[in-house]
C-alpha cells in the first residue's frame, strides 16, 4: 500500500557542521527557494544531533540515522498521529519553538531515498512511501503525512477478526477517547460545522485506534533484526526500511 500525501512547499531548512556540534541554519525562512536550491543546501547533512560528537568516518552510521527532526529520543517536535501534520508543534527552546510543519520539508536522510517502507511493533501494517509532488526524495513531511493518512483508514473486518479480546477492548477504548476529543473540538458551539466529521465516520474504528494511547510520534530507527522477523516468509527486503516508534499521550 503506497500513500503519498503532502504538497510541495518552498520553505528551506539546513543544518551545518560546526566543529563538533550541529548548528541549525534558518537562512531562507523568509524567502522562497526552488527545490534545486533546497537540495543543494542540504546535500551534506549529518543526521544525528542528540549528542555532541566528532564527524563519523563510517558512512553507514549516517545511513542509519534519520534527520534530527525525526530522530529519537531527541526529536524536537510533538505530533499526535490522530491529527494532520499541520497540528504538530516544535518544542522549546529556540531556534524552532513556534515554527510550523513546513520546516519538515527536508530529505529524510543524507542518502535522499526515493522510496522507503515503514513498519512498527505497534501496528501490523507496512507502508511504502515515495516523494510528494515536486520533491526528488522522501522528506520528513512525507513520512508524517503518509503515516497519518494511512492510519486514518477504517479498520477492516479482517483486521478486527484477527484482533484478540484484549486488543478489541483497547481499540474500542481508543475509538471512544478519540470521539470524545472530537466532540470537544467540534461541539455545537463550533462556528464551522462543515469541518466536523460525519456521524458515519465518527462510529468507525480507524487504524490509528490500533495504537491505543501510544499515538505520539517518537521517531524512526533502524532495527534490522525486527525488519527480518517482520518480513513475510519467502519475501525479499527490497526497500529501505525504518521502524516507527511511538509514545503515550
Coordinates of C-alpha atoms in Angstrom, one line a residue:
X1 CA 0.0 0.0 0.0
X2 CA 1.5 3.3 -1.1
X3 CA 0.4 6.5 0.5
X4 CA 1.8 9.8 -0.8
X5 CA 0.3 12.9 0.7
X6 CA 1.8 16.4 1.0
X7 CA 2.0 19.5 -1.1
X8 CA 5.3 20.9 -2.2
X9 CA 6.4 24.0 -0.3
X10 CA 9.4 26.2 -0.9
X11 CA 10.5 26.5 2.7
X12 CA 14.1 25.7 3.2
X13 CA 16.0 24.5 6.2
X14 CA 19.5 23.3 6.5
X15 CA 22.0 22.0 9.1
X16 CA 25.6 22.9 9.0
X17 CA 28.6 21.3 10.7
X18 CA 30.4 23.5 13.2
X19 CA 33.4 21.7 14.8
X20 CA 31.9 19.0 17.0
X21 CA 28.3 20.4 17.1
X22 CA 25.4 20.8 14.7
X23 CA 24.3 24.4 14.0
X24 CA 20.8 25.0 12.7
X25 CA 20.6 27.5 9.9
X26 CA 17.4 29.5 9.5
X27 CA 18.6 31.2 6.4
X28 CA 15.9 31.3 3.8
X29 CA 12.9 31.0 6.1
X30 CA 11.5 34.3 4.8
X31 CA 12.4 33.7 1.2
X32 CA 11.1 31.4 -1.5
X33 CA 13.6 28.9 -2.8
X34 CA 13.5 26.4 -5.6
X35 CA 13.7 22.6 -4.9
X36 CA 17.1 22.6 -6.6
X37 CA 18.4 25.3 -4.2
X38 CA 16.9 23.5 -1.3
X39 CA 18.5 20.2 -2.3
X40 CA 21.9 21.8 -2.7
X41 CA 21.7 23.4 0.7
X42 CA 21.0 20.0 2.3
X43 CA 23.4 17.8 0.3
X44 CA 25.9 17.3 3.1
X45 CA 23.6 17.0 6.1
X46 CA 24.6 14.8 9.1
X47 CA 21.5 13.4 10.7
X48 CA 22.2 12.9 14.4
X49 CA 22.5 15.9 16.8
X50 CA 21.3 14.3 20.0
X51 CA 24.9 14.3 21.4
X52 CA 28.0 16.3 20.7
X53 CA 30.5 14.2 18.7
X54 CA 33.1 14.2 16.1
X55 CA 32.1 13.7 12.5
X56 CA 31.8 9.9 11.8
X57 CA 34.1 8.5 9.2
X58 CA 31.8 5.5 8.6
X59 CA 29.1 6.4 6.1
X60 CA 26.9 3.5 7.4
X61 CA 26.5 5.4 10.6
X62 CA 25.0 8.3 8.7
X63 CA 22.7 6.0 6.7
X64 CA 21.3 4.6 9.9
X65 CA 20.3 8.0 11.2
X66 CA 17.3 10.0 10.0
X67 CA 17.2 13.8 10.0
X68 CA 17.3 15.2 13.6
X69 CA 13.7 16.2 13.2
X70 CA 12.6 12.5 13.2
X71 CA 15.4 11.0 15.3
X72 CA 14.5 9.6 18.8
X73 CA 14.9 10.2 21.6
X74 CA 15.6 13.9 20.9
X75 CA 13.2 14.7 18.1
X76 CA 12.3 18.4 18.7
X77 CA 8.6 18.1 17.9
X78 CA 5.4 16.8 19.4
X79 CA 2.9 15.2 17.0
X80 CA -0.3 13.3 17.7
X81 CA -1.0 10.9 14.8
X82 CA -4.7 11.3 15.2
X83 CA -4.4 14.7 13.6
X84 CA -2.9 16.1 10.4
X85 CA 0.8 17.2 10.5
X86 CA -0.3 20.8 10.4
X87 CA -1.2 20.4 14.1
X88 CA 2.3 19.4 15.2
X89 CA 4.5 21.8 17.2
X90 CA 8.1 22.2 17.9
X91 CA 9.4 22.1 21.4
X92 CA 11.2 24.9 23.2
X93 CA 13.9 26.2 23.4
X94 CA 14.7 28.1 20.1
X95 CA 15.5 28.0 17.3
X96 CA 12.4 26.0 16.3
X97 CA 9.9 26.9 19.1
X98 CA 6.8 28.3 17.4
X99 CA 7.8 27.1 13.9
X100 CA 5.4 25.2 11.7
X101 CA 5.3 21.9 9.9
X102 CA 6.8 23.5 6.7
X103 CA 10.3 23.0 8.3
X104 CA 9.9 19.3 7.8
X105 CA 10.3 19.7 4.0
X106 CA 13.9 18.3 4.1
X107 CA 15.2 15.0 3.0
X108 CA 14.8 12.2 5.5
X109 CA 18.4 11.1 5.2
X110 CA 21.6 12.2 3.5
X111 CA 21.1 9.4 1.0
X112 CA 18.0 11.1 -0.3
X113 CA 15.9 8.0 -0.7
X114 CA 13.3 7.7 -3.5
X115 CA 11.2 5.2 -1.6
X116 CA 11.1 3.8 1.9
X117 CA 9.0 1.4 4.0
X118 CA 7.6 2.0 7.5
X119 CA 7.0 -0.9 9.9
X120 CA 6.4 -0.9 13.6
X121 CA 5.9 -3.3 16.5
X122 CA 2.9 -1.0 17.4
X123 CA 0.9 -1.9 14.2
X124 CA 0.7 -4.9 11.8
X125 CA 0.9 -3.0 8.5
X126 CA 3.8 -1.9 6.2
X127 CA 3.5 1.4 4.5
X128 CA 5.5 2.3 1.4
X129 CA 6.4 6.0 0.9
X130 CA 7.6 7.9 -2.1
X131 CA 8.3 11.6 -2.5
X132 CA 5.4 14.0 -2.8
X133 CA 4.8 16.1 -5.9
X134 CA 7.7 18.4 -6.7
X135 CA 10.2 16.6 -4.4
X136 CA 13.1 14.5 -5.6
X137 CA 13.4 12.5 -2.4
X138 CA 11.3 11.4 0.6
X139 CA 11.1 14.2 3.1
X140 CA 10.3 14.3 6.8
X141 CA 7.0 15.8 5.9
X142 CA 6.3 13.0 3.5
X143 CA 6.8 10.5 6.3
X144 CA 4.4 12.1 8.7
X145 CA 1.8 13.0 6.1
X146 CA 1.8 9.5 4.7
X147 CA 1.8 7.8 8.1
X148 CA -1.2 10.0 9.2
X149 CA -3.2 9.3 6.0
X150 CA -2.5 5.5 6.3
X151 CA -3.6 5.4 9.9
X152 CA -6.9 7.3 9.1
X153 CA -8.1 4.3 7.1
X154 CA -11.1 2.5 8.6
X155 CA -10.2 -0.8 10.3
X156 CA -11.3 -3.7 8.1
X157 CA -13.5 -6.7 9.1
X158 CA -10.4 -9.0 8.6
X159 CA -8.2 -6.8 10.9
X160 CA -10.9 -6.8 13.5
X161 CA -11.2 -10.6 13.2
X162 CA -7.5 -11.1 13.8
X163 CA -7.5 -9.0 17.0
X164 CA -7.8 -10.8 20.3
X165 CA -10.2 -9.8 23.1
X166 CA -7.7 -7.5 24.8
X167 CA -6.9 -5.7 21.5
X168 CA -10.6 -5.3 20.7
X169 CA -11.1 -3.7 24.1
X170 CA -8.2 -1.4 23.5
X171 CA -9.5 -0.5 20.0
X172 CA -12.9 0.5 21.4
X173 CA -11.4 2.4 24.2
X174 CA -9.1 4.3 21.8
X175 CA -12.0 5.0 19.5
X176 CA -14.2 6.3 22.3
X177 CA -11.3 8.6 23.5
X178 CA -10.8 9.9 20.0
X179 CA -14.5 10.6 19.6
X180 CA -14.6 12.4 23.0
X181 CA -11.8 14.7 21.8
X182 CA -13.6 15.3 18.5
X183 CA -16.8 16.2 20.4
X184 CA -14.8 18.7 22.4
X185 CA -13.2 20.2 19.3
X186 CA -16.3 20.2 17.1
X187 CA -19.1 20.8 19.6
X188 CA -22.4 22.5 18.8
X189 CA -20.8 25.9 19.5
X190 CA -18.3 25.4 16.7
X191 CA -19.0 28.1 14.1
X192 CA -17.7 25.9 11.3
X193 CA -19.9 22.8 11.3
X194 CA -18.7 21.8 7.8
X195 CA -15.4 20.8 9.4
X196 CA -17.0 18.2 11.7
X197 CA -16.6 14.5 10.9
X198 CA -19.7 12.8 9.6
X199 CA -21.7 10.7 12.0
X200 CA -21.0 7.6 10.0
X201 CA -17.2 8.2 10.1
X202 CA -17.4 9.0 13.8
X203 CA -18.6 5.5 14.6
X204 CA -15.8 3.7 12.7
X205 CA -12.8 2.1 14.2
X206 CA -9.7 3.6 12.5
X207 CA -6.2 2.1 12.1
X208 CA -4.9 4.8 14.4
X209 CA -7.0 3.2 17.2
X210 CA -4.7 0.2 17.0
X211 CA -2.1 2.3 18.7
X212 CA -4.2 2.7 21.8
X213 CA -2.9 5.6 23.9
X214 CA 0.6 5.4 22.2
X215 CA -0.4 8.0 19.5
X216 CA 2.5 10.4 19.8
X217 CA 5.2 10.1 17.1
X218 CA 8.6 9.5 18.8
X219 CA 10.8 8.9 15.8
X220 CA 12.3 6.5 13.3
X221 CA 15.0 3.9 14.0
X222 CA 16.9 1.2 12.1
X223 CA 16.2 -2.3 13.5
X224 CA 17.4 -4.9 11.1
X225 CA 16.5 -7.8 13.4
X226 CA 12.9 -6.7 13.7
X227 CA 12.7 -6.0 10.0
X228 CA 13.9 -9.6 9.2
X229 CA 11.3 -11.0 11.6
X230 CA 8.6 -8.8 10.2
X231 CA 9.3 -9.9 6.6
X232 CA 6.9 -12.5 5.3
X233 CA 8.5 -15.9 4.7
X234 CA 9.7 -16.1 1.1
X235 CA 9.7 -12.3 0.7
X236 CA 12.7 -10.2 -0.1
X237 CA 13.5 -6.9 1.5
X238 CA 13.7 -4.5 -1.4
X239 CA 13.1 -1.1 0.2
X240 CA 15.0 0.9 2.8
X241 CA 13.0 0.0 5.9
X242 CA 12.5 2.2 9.0
X243 CA 10.8 1.3 12.3
X244 CA 8.4 3.8 13.7
X245 CA 8.4 4.4 17.5
X246 CA 5.6 5.9 19.4
X247 CA 5.0 7.1 23.0
X248 CA 1.9 7.6 25.1
X249 CA 0.0 10.8 25.5

